Coordinates of C-alpha atoms (C1' of nucleotides) in Angstrom, one line a residue:
Chain W
M1 CA 37.0 105.3 27.9
A2 CA 38.4 106.6 25.0
K3 CA 41.6 106.2 23.4
N4 CA 44.1 105.8 26.4
S5 CA 46.4 103.9 27.9
Q6 CA 46.5 99.8 27.0
L7 CA 46.6 100.2 30.8
E8 CA 41.8 100.2 30.6
E9 CA 42.7 96.9 28.7
S10 CA 45.3 95.7 31.1
I11 CA 43.0 96.2 33.5
M12 CA 40.1 94.2 32.0
K13 CA 43.0 91.3 31.2
A14 CA 43.8 91.0 34.8
A15 CA 40.2 91.3 35.6
E16 CA 39.0 88.2 33.4
E17 CA 41.8 86.3 34.4
L18 CA 40.8 86.8 38.1
F19 CA 37.3 86.7 37.7
L20 CA 37.6 83.3 36.1
Q21 CA 39.9 82.1 38.2
N22 CA 37.8 82.8 41.9
G23 CA 34.8 84.2 40.8
F24 CA 33.4 87.7 41.3
D25 CA 32.7 87.5 45.0
A26 CA 36.0 86.6 46.0
T27 CA 38.4 89.2 43.8
S28 CA 38.6 92.7 45.2
T29 CA 39.1 95.6 42.9
T30 CA 42.6 95.7 44.8
D31 CA 43.4 92.3 43.7
I32 CA 42.5 93.4 39.8
A33 CA 45.1 96.4 40.7
K34 CA 47.7 95.1 41.6
S35 CA 47.7 92.2 39.0
A36 CA 47.5 95.3 36.4
G37 CA 50.3 97.4 37.8
C38 CA 47.6 100.1 39.0
T39 CA 46.0 101.7 41.8
Q40 CA 43.3 100.8 43.1
A41 CA 41.0 104.2 42.5
L42 CA 42.2 103.4 38.4
V43 CA 40.1 100.4 38.4
H44 CA 37.0 102.3 39.3
Y45 CA 37.4 105.4 36.9
Y46 CA 38.0 103.3 34.0
Y47 CA 34.7 101.0 35.3
R48 CA 33.2 102.9 37.4
T49 CA 32.3 99.7 39.6
K50 CA 34.0 96.2 40.2
E51 CA 30.0 95.2 39.2
N52 CA 30.5 96.9 35.5
L53 CA 33.6 95.7 34.7
F54 CA 32.1 91.7 36.0
Q55 CA 29.4 92.1 33.7
Q56 CA 31.2 92.9 30.4
I57 CA 33.7 90.1 31.1
F58 CA 30.6 87.7 32.0
T59 CA 28.8 88.8 28.6
Q60 CA 31.6 87.8 26.6
K61 CA 32.1 84.5 28.0
F62 CA 28.8 83.4 27.9
Q63 CA 28.7 85.3 23.9
L64 CA 31.3 82.6 23.5
L65 CA 29.2 79.6 23.6
I66 CA 25.8 81.0 22.1
S67 CA 27.9 82.4 18.5
H68 CA 29.5 78.4 18.8
I69 CA 26.5 77.0 18.9
H70 CA 24.9 79.5 16.2
E71 CA 28.7 78.6 14.0
K72 CA 28.2 75.3 13.7
N73 CA 24.7 75.4 12.5
N74 CA 24.5 74.6 9.1
Q75 CA 24.8 70.3 8.1
V76 CA 21.8 70.2 10.4
N77 CA 20.5 67.1 7.8
D78 CA 22.1 64.6 9.1
L79 CA 21.9 64.1 12.5
E80 CA 25.0 61.4 13.7
L81 CA 27.6 64.3 12.3
A82 CA 25.3 66.8 13.7
L83 CA 26.1 65.6 16.9
R84 CA 30.0 64.3 16.2
N85 CA 30.6 68.0 15.0
F86 CA 28.6 69.3 17.7
V87 CA 30.5 67.7 20.3
D88 CA 33.7 67.9 18.1
S89 CA 33.8 71.8 18.3
Y90 CA 32.5 72.4 21.7
F91 CA 35.0 69.9 23.6
D92 CA 37.9 71.3 21.6
T93 CA 36.4 75.2 22.4
L94 CA 36.0 74.2 26.2
S95 CA 39.6 72.4 25.9
K96 CA 41.0 75.8 25.9
N97 CA 38.4 77.5 28.4
R98 CA 38.2 75.9 30.8
Q99 CA 37.2 77.7 33.4
I100 CA 34.5 79.0 31.4
P101 CA 31.0 76.3 32.4
F102 CA 31.7 76.3 35.7
F103 CA 32.3 80.0 35.9
L104 CA 29.2 80.4 34.1
I105 CA 26.6 77.7 36.1
K106 CA 28.4 79.5 39.5
E107 CA 27.8 83.0 38.8
L108 CA 24.8 82.5 37.6
I109 CA 23.0 80.1 40.7
M110 CA 24.6 82.5 42.7
N111 CA 23.0 86.2 41.1
E112 CA 19.0 86.1 41.1
E113 CA 19.7 89.0 38.5
R114 CA 22.0 87.9 36.0
R115 CA 19.4 84.6 35.8
Q116 CA 16.7 87.0 35.0
R117 CA 19.2 88.3 32.4
M118 CA 20.0 85.8 30.6
R119 CA 16.5 84.4 30.4
M120 CA 15.6 87.7 29.1
R121 CA 19.3 87.1 26.1
M122 CA 17.6 83.8 25.5
I123 CA 14.3 84.3 25.2
T124 CA 14.9 87.2 22.8
D125 CA 17.3 85.8 20.5
A126 CA 15.8 84.2 17.2
G127 CA 19.1 82.4 16.6
S128 CA 19.1 80.0 19.8
L129 CA 15.0 79.8 19.4
Q130 CA 15.5 79.0 15.0
Y131 CA 18.6 77.0 16.1
Y132 CA 16.5 74.9 18.6
T133 CA 13.6 74.3 16.2
D134 CA 15.7 72.6 13.4
W135 CA 17.3 70.7 16.2
D136 CA 13.7 69.7 16.9
K137 CA 12.3 69.1 13.5
L138 CA 15.6 67.0 12.8
I139 CA 15.1 64.1 16.3
K140 CA 11.0 64.3 15.3
S141 CA 12.1 63.3 11.6
E142 CA 14.5 60.4 12.5
I143 CA 12.5 59.2 15.0
A144 CA 9.7 58.9 12.7
K145 CA 11.9 56.9 10.5
G146 CA 12.3 54.9 13.0
N147 CA 16.7 55.5 12.8
I148 CA 16.3 55.9 16.9
R149 CA 14.9 55.3 20.2
P150 CA 11.5 58.1 20.7
I151 CA 13.4 60.3 22.6
D152 CA 11.7 64.5 24.1
T153 CA 14.1 66.3 21.9
M154 CA 14.7 68.2 25.4
D155 CA 16.0 65.1 27.0
L156 CA 18.8 64.8 24.3
T157 CA 19.7 67.9 24.6
I158 CA 20.1 67.6 28.5
D159 CA 22.0 64.4 28.0
V160 CA 24.6 66.3 26.1
V161 CA 25.0 69.1 27.3
S162 CA 25.1 66.8 30.7
L163 CA 28.0 64.5 29.4
V164 CA 30.2 67.8 27.9
V165 CA 29.8 70.3 30.3
F166 CA 30.3 68.3 33.6
T167 CA 33.5 66.6 32.4
F168 CA 35.0 70.7 32.7
I169 CA 33.3 71.1 35.8
S170 CA 34.7 68.1 37.9
L171 CA 38.2 68.8 35.9
P172 CA 40.1 70.1 38.6
L173 CA 39.0 67.1 40.7
Y174 CA 39.7 64.8 39.1
S175 CA 42.7 66.1 37.6
D176 CA 43.7 66.9 41.3
L177 CA 42.4 63.4 42.9
F178 CA 44.5 61.5 40.4
E179 CA 47.5 64.1 40.1
Q180 CA 47.0 64.5 36.7
N181 CA 49.8 66.6 34.6
E182 CA 48.6 68.8 31.7
E183 CA 49.8 66.2 29.6
E184 CA 47.3 63.2 30.8
I185 CA 44.6 65.9 31.0
R186 CA 44.5 66.5 27.3
A187 CA 44.9 62.6 27.0
Y188 CA 42.0 62.8 29.2
L189 CA 39.7 65.5 27.3
Q190 CA 40.4 63.3 23.7
R191 CA 39.4 60.1 25.7
R192 CA 36.5 61.5 27.0
K193 CA 35.3 63.2 23.5
E194 CA 35.2 60.1 22.1
E195 CA 32.8 58.4 24.9
V196 CA 30.6 60.8 25.1
I197 CA 29.7 60.6 21.6
T198 CA 29.6 57.1 21.4
L199 CA 27.6 56.6 24.2
I200 CA 25.0 58.9 22.9
L201 CA 25.5 57.9 19.4
K202 CA 25.0 54.4 21.2
G203 CA 22.3 55.7 23.3
L204 CA 20.3 56.7 20.6
R205 CA 19.7 53.3 19.1
K206 CA 15.8 51.2 19.2
Chain P
M1 CA 31.0 72.6 73.6
A2 CA 28.4 70.9 76.6
K3 CA 25.9 69.7 77.5
N4 CA 23.7 72.9 77.2
S5 CA 21.0 74.2 75.5
Q6 CA 19.3 74.3 71.9
L7 CA 21.6 76.7 71.2
E8 CA 24.6 75.0 70.3
E9 CA 21.9 72.5 67.6
S10 CA 20.2 75.5 66.1
I11 CA 23.0 78.0 65.1
M12 CA 24.3 74.2 63.9
K13 CA 21.0 74.4 61.5
A14 CA 20.9 78.1 60.5
A15 CA 24.9 77.6 59.6
E16 CA 23.3 74.6 57.0
E17 CA 20.8 75.8 55.7
L18 CA 23.0 79.4 54.6
F19 CA 26.0 77.6 54.1
L20 CA 23.7 75.2 51.8
Q21 CA 22.2 77.9 49.8
N22 CA 24.9 80.3 49.4
G23 CA 28.1 78.8 50.5
F24 CA 30.5 79.2 52.2
D25 CA 32.2 83.1 51.1
A26 CA 28.3 84.9 51.0
T27 CA 27.7 83.4 54.5
S28 CA 28.6 85.9 57.4
T29 CA 28.3 84.6 60.8
T30 CA 26.3 87.6 61.4
D31 CA 23.5 86.1 59.2
I32 CA 24.2 82.8 61.1
A33 CA 23.5 84.3 64.8
K34 CA 20.8 86.6 63.2
S35 CA 18.7 83.4 61.6
A36 CA 19.8 81.3 64.7
G37 CA 18.4 84.5 66.7
C38 CA 20.9 85.0 69.3
T39 CA 24.0 87.3 68.5
Q40 CA 27.5 86.8 66.7
A41 CA 29.6 86.4 69.7
L42 CA 27.5 83.1 70.8
V43 CA 28.6 81.5 67.0
H44 CA 32.3 81.7 68.0
Y45 CA 31.2 80.2 71.9
Y46 CA 30.5 77.2 70.4
Y47 CA 32.5 77.0 67.6
R48 CA 35.4 79.3 67.8
T49 CA 35.1 79.6 64.5
K50 CA 33.7 80.4 61.4
E51 CA 35.4 77.9 59.0
N52 CA 35.3 74.9 61.7
L53 CA 31.5 75.6 62.0
F54 CA 30.9 75.4 57.8
Q55 CA 33.6 72.0 58.3
Q56 CA 31.3 69.8 59.8
I57 CA 28.3 70.8 57.9
F58 CA 30.6 69.9 54.4
T59 CA 31.9 66.6 56.4
Q60 CA 28.4 65.8 57.0
K61 CA 27.4 66.4 53.4
F62 CA 30.2 64.8 51.3
Q63 CA 29.4 61.3 54.4
L64 CA 25.9 61.3 53.7
L65 CA 27.0 60.3 49.4
I66 CA 30.0 58.4 50.1
S67 CA 27.6 56.3 52.9
H68 CA 24.7 56.1 50.6
I69 CA 27.1 54.3 47.9
H70 CA 28.3 51.6 50.6
E71 CA 24.8 51.4 51.4
K72 CA 24.0 50.0 48.0
N73 CA 26.8 47.9 47.7
N74 CA 25.3 44.4 48.1
Q75 CA 24.3 43.0 44.7
V76 CA 26.5 42.9 42.8
N77 CA 26.4 40.2 40.6
D78 CA 24.0 42.0 37.8
L79 CA 25.5 44.8 35.8
E80 CA 22.1 46.0 34.7
L81 CA 20.3 45.4 38.1
A82 CA 23.4 47.3 39.9
L83 CA 23.4 49.8 37.9
R84 CA 19.5 50.8 37.7
N85 CA 19.4 50.7 41.4
F86 CA 22.4 53.1 41.7
V87 CA 20.8 55.8 39.4
D88 CA 17.4 55.3 40.6
S89 CA 18.4 55.6 44.7
Y90 CA 20.9 58.6 44.0
F91 CA 18.5 60.1 41.9
D92 CA 16.1 59.9 44.9
T93 CA 18.9 60.5 47.5
L94 CA 19.7 63.9 45.4
S95 CA 16.3 65.0 44.9
K96 CA 15.4 65.4 48.8
N97 CA 19.2 67.4 48.8
R98 CA 19.9 69.4 45.9
Q99 CA 21.8 71.8 46.8
I100 CA 24.0 69.1 47.8
P101 CA 25.8 68.4 44.5
F102 CA 26.6 72.3 43.5
F103 CA 27.6 72.9 47.1
L104 CA 30.0 70.4 47.4
I105 CA 31.6 70.8 43.7
K106 CA 32.1 74.4 44.2
E107 CA 33.3 74.7 47.9
L108 CA 35.7 71.7 46.9
I109 CA 36.7 74.2 43.5
M110 CA 37.4 77.2 45.3
N111 CA 39.1 75.7 48.3
E112 CA 42.9 74.1 47.6
E113 CA 42.6 72.3 51.3
R114 CA 39.2 71.2 51.2
R115 CA 40.4 69.7 48.2
Q116 CA 43.4 68.1 50.1
R117 CA 41.3 67.2 52.5
M118 CA 38.9 65.0 50.7
R119 CA 41.4 63.2 48.5
M120 CA 43.5 62.5 51.5
R121 CA 39.6 61.1 52.8
M122 CA 39.0 59.1 50.0
I123 CA 43.3 57.6 49.6
T124 CA 42.2 55.9 52.8
D125 CA 38.5 55.1 52.4
A126 CA 38.7 51.4 52.8
G127 CA 35.4 51.1 51.4
S128 CA 34.8 52.9 48.3
L129 CA 38.7 51.4 47.4
Q130 CA 36.7 48.4 48.2
Y131 CA 33.6 49.6 46.3
Y132 CA 35.3 50.5 43.2
T133 CA 37.3 46.9 42.8
D134 CA 34.0 45.0 43.0
W135 CA 32.4 47.3 40.1
D136 CA 35.9 46.6 38.0
K137 CA 35.1 43.4 38.3
L138 CA 32.0 43.7 37.2
I139 CA 32.1 45.7 34.6
K140 CA 35.5 43.4 33.4
S141 CA 33.7 40.5 33.3
E142 CA 30.5 41.9 31.4
I143 CA 32.6 42.4 29.0
A144 CA 35.0 39.4 29.0
K145 CA 31.3 37.3 28.6
G146 CA 30.8 39.8 25.4
N147 CA 27.5 41.3 27.2
I148 CA 28.5 44.9 26.7
R149 CA 30.5 47.1 24.3
P150 CA 34.1 47.0 26.1
I151 CA 35.0 50.2 28.0
D152 CA 36.7 51.4 30.9
T153 CA 35.7 50.9 34.5
M154 CA 36.4 54.9 35.2
D155 CA 34.8 56.1 31.6
L156 CA 31.3 54.3 32.9
T157 CA 31.5 55.4 36.0
I158 CA 32.5 59.1 35.0
D159 CA 29.3 58.3 32.6
V160 CA 26.9 57.8 35.2
V161 CA 27.9 60.9 37.8
S162 CA 28.0 63.2 34.9
L163 CA 23.8 63.0 33.8
V164 CA 23.5 62.9 37.4
V165 CA 24.8 65.1 38.6
F166 CA 24.3 67.8 36.3
T167 CA 21.0 67.1 36.6
F168 CA 21.2 68.8 39.9
I169 CA 24.2 71.2 39.7
S170 CA 22.0 72.6 36.4
L171 CA 18.5 72.6 38.4
P172 CA 18.0 76.1 39.4
L173 CA 18.6 78.0 35.3
Y174 CA 16.8 75.0 33.4
S175 CA 13.7 75.5 36.2
D176 CA 14.2 79.2 36.4
L177 CA 14.2 79.6 32.3
F178 CA 10.9 77.4 31.6
E179 CA 9.7 78.6 35.1
Q180 CA 8.3 75.1 36.3
N181 CA 6.4 74.6 39.8
E182 CA 7.6 72.3 42.5
E183 CA 5.2 69.9 40.5
E184 CA 6.5 70.6 37.2
I185 CA 10.1 70.0 38.7
R186 CA 9.4 66.7 40.1
A187 CA 7.9 65.5 37.3
Y188 CA 11.5 67.2 35.7
L189 CA 14.0 65.0 37.9
Q190 CA 11.4 61.5 37.5
R191 CA 11.7 62.1 34.1
R192 CA 15.6 62.7 33.5
K193 CA 16.4 59.5 36.1
E194 CA 14.2 57.0 33.6
E195 CA 16.0 58.9 30.6
V196 CA 19.1 58.9 32.3
I197 CA 18.7 54.8 32.6
T198 CA 18.1 54.1 29.4
L199 CA 20.8 56.4 28.1
I200 CA 23.1 54.2 29.8
L201 CA 21.7 50.9 29.6
K202 CA 21.5 51.1 25.1
G203 CA 24.7 52.8 25.4
L204 CA 26.1 50.0 26.4
R205 CA 25.0 47.6 24.5
K206 CA 28.0 46.6 21.4
Chain Y
dG1 C1' 25.9 81.0 79.0
dT2 C1' 25.0 85.3 77.1
dC3 C1' 25.2 90.1 75.9
dT4 C1' 27.9 94.8 74.8
dA5 C1' 31.7 96.8 72.2
dT6 C1' 35.6 96.9 70.5
dA7 C1' 40.4 95.5 67.9
dT8 C1' 41.4 94.1 63.6
dA9 C1' 41.5 94.1 58.9
dG10 C1' 39.7 94.0 54.8
dT11 C1' 35.8 96.1 51.4
dG12 C1' 34.1 99.3 46.6
dA13 C1' 33.8 104.1 45.6
dT14 C1' 34.7 108.9 45.6
dA15 C1' 37.0 113.5 46.7
dG16 C1' 40.9 116.2 45.7
dA17 C1' 45.8 117.7 45.0
dC18 C1' 48.7 117.3 40.6
Chain L
dG1 C1' 45.4 110.4 33.6
dT2 C1' 47.2 108.9 37.8
dC3 C1' 48.0 109.6 42.4
dT4 C1' 46.6 109.5 47.7
dA5 C1' 44.0 110.1 51.5
dT6 C1' 39.8 109.0 53.0
dC7 C1' 34.5 108.0 54.2
dA8 C1' 31.1 104.4 55.0
dC9 C1' 30.3 99.7 55.2
dT10 C1' 31.1 94.8 56.3
dA11 C1' 33.8 91.0 58.3
dT12 C1' 36.0 87.3 61.9
dA13 C1' 37.3 87.4 66.2
dT14 C1' 37.4 88.1 71.5
dA15 C1' 37.5 90.3 75.8
dG16 C1' 35.2 91.7 79.3
dA17 C1' 30.7 92.8 82.4
dC18 C1' 27.0 90.2 84.5

DNA sequence: GTCTATATAGTGATAGAC
DNA sequence: GTCTATCACTATATAGAC
């Protein structure tokens, strides 16, 4: 892994596209080599194993989602604003990375070892824990004030994640079923974003 | 495909378990044979191709979900009752078939041909279309009466499906992350069911 | 109907020439 | 650094003996 060659980089780029599109199992190092314009041996020369190459990509995509949460951990004093910001920015991020939710979930579900690694990372990540603690306090305070109905913080979190993430997981099926072109898909995602915000906010009222 | 042998049946049963657990790609006919207690050649003797064997299982699981919708297409005159019944019975069905949502979505997303076949089936299935038409009428009527906020029928449908289905897609991650045993998982699913109903009903108010 | 054996094609990874 | 060649597997599917 020296300074040499944009080849190393173009292998990584080809691998990223293929892994995101087809997953770990359905992508061969031969496919990656062909797409990067080199021989299969070179893929292994630069990254030794397919698993190693995949891991770098997986970790990077996982971090993309996590870091995004941390960034938006600013205005945590107004629940409605916090929810609006979170859903809004998450929809925008995922709209530019539509395959990521299914990619991460599939590879986590289908590989026990990856699941354990992710678990360790989340447990030892002080940032995420702090975020959840603040979030939990805010919810409990709003309930105590009588501004929203009683609800467990985890339940609310899963509600939001379900509505956001499933939109992108089901998108290939939706756009295929209704033969949506790119413009229509964008309009659909915009509409979904607003509906999700509305449902959550109205659904929290007493 | 004659009357003979419970072997044919036990091959099918082994295939069902393995396909649901690991998916099409990660299941070999050798795995199926070993699990069924016969040689690999016999799997092909009875079902000729792996794809053919898989297709029967896929179609069966797909139908299980569709037929379930049709059955519950009875009391379509009270929206709140209809929603309660739908979510309640869907949660119960999926609780007994937890891998099905991820299984169907994964195999549909990762195989263009299967997606097209499903599309054709849904378009030509008069039952499903009728169900959606009735459902659409009910929503529009409730909006006109001022009982609920204005909402597109497709949006409401996707809201409900997202909340129900994502619960089961993410279940392996959730139970792993929080080290839930079977009893805790059951309690979790019960709680999620009630939360989903609450969120939808409250979220529909004006 | 059930077996063994095999044809054919693919995989990830490495050795060694240049 | 890049290539060709190859090893050691594994896969689906079928042919042919019994």
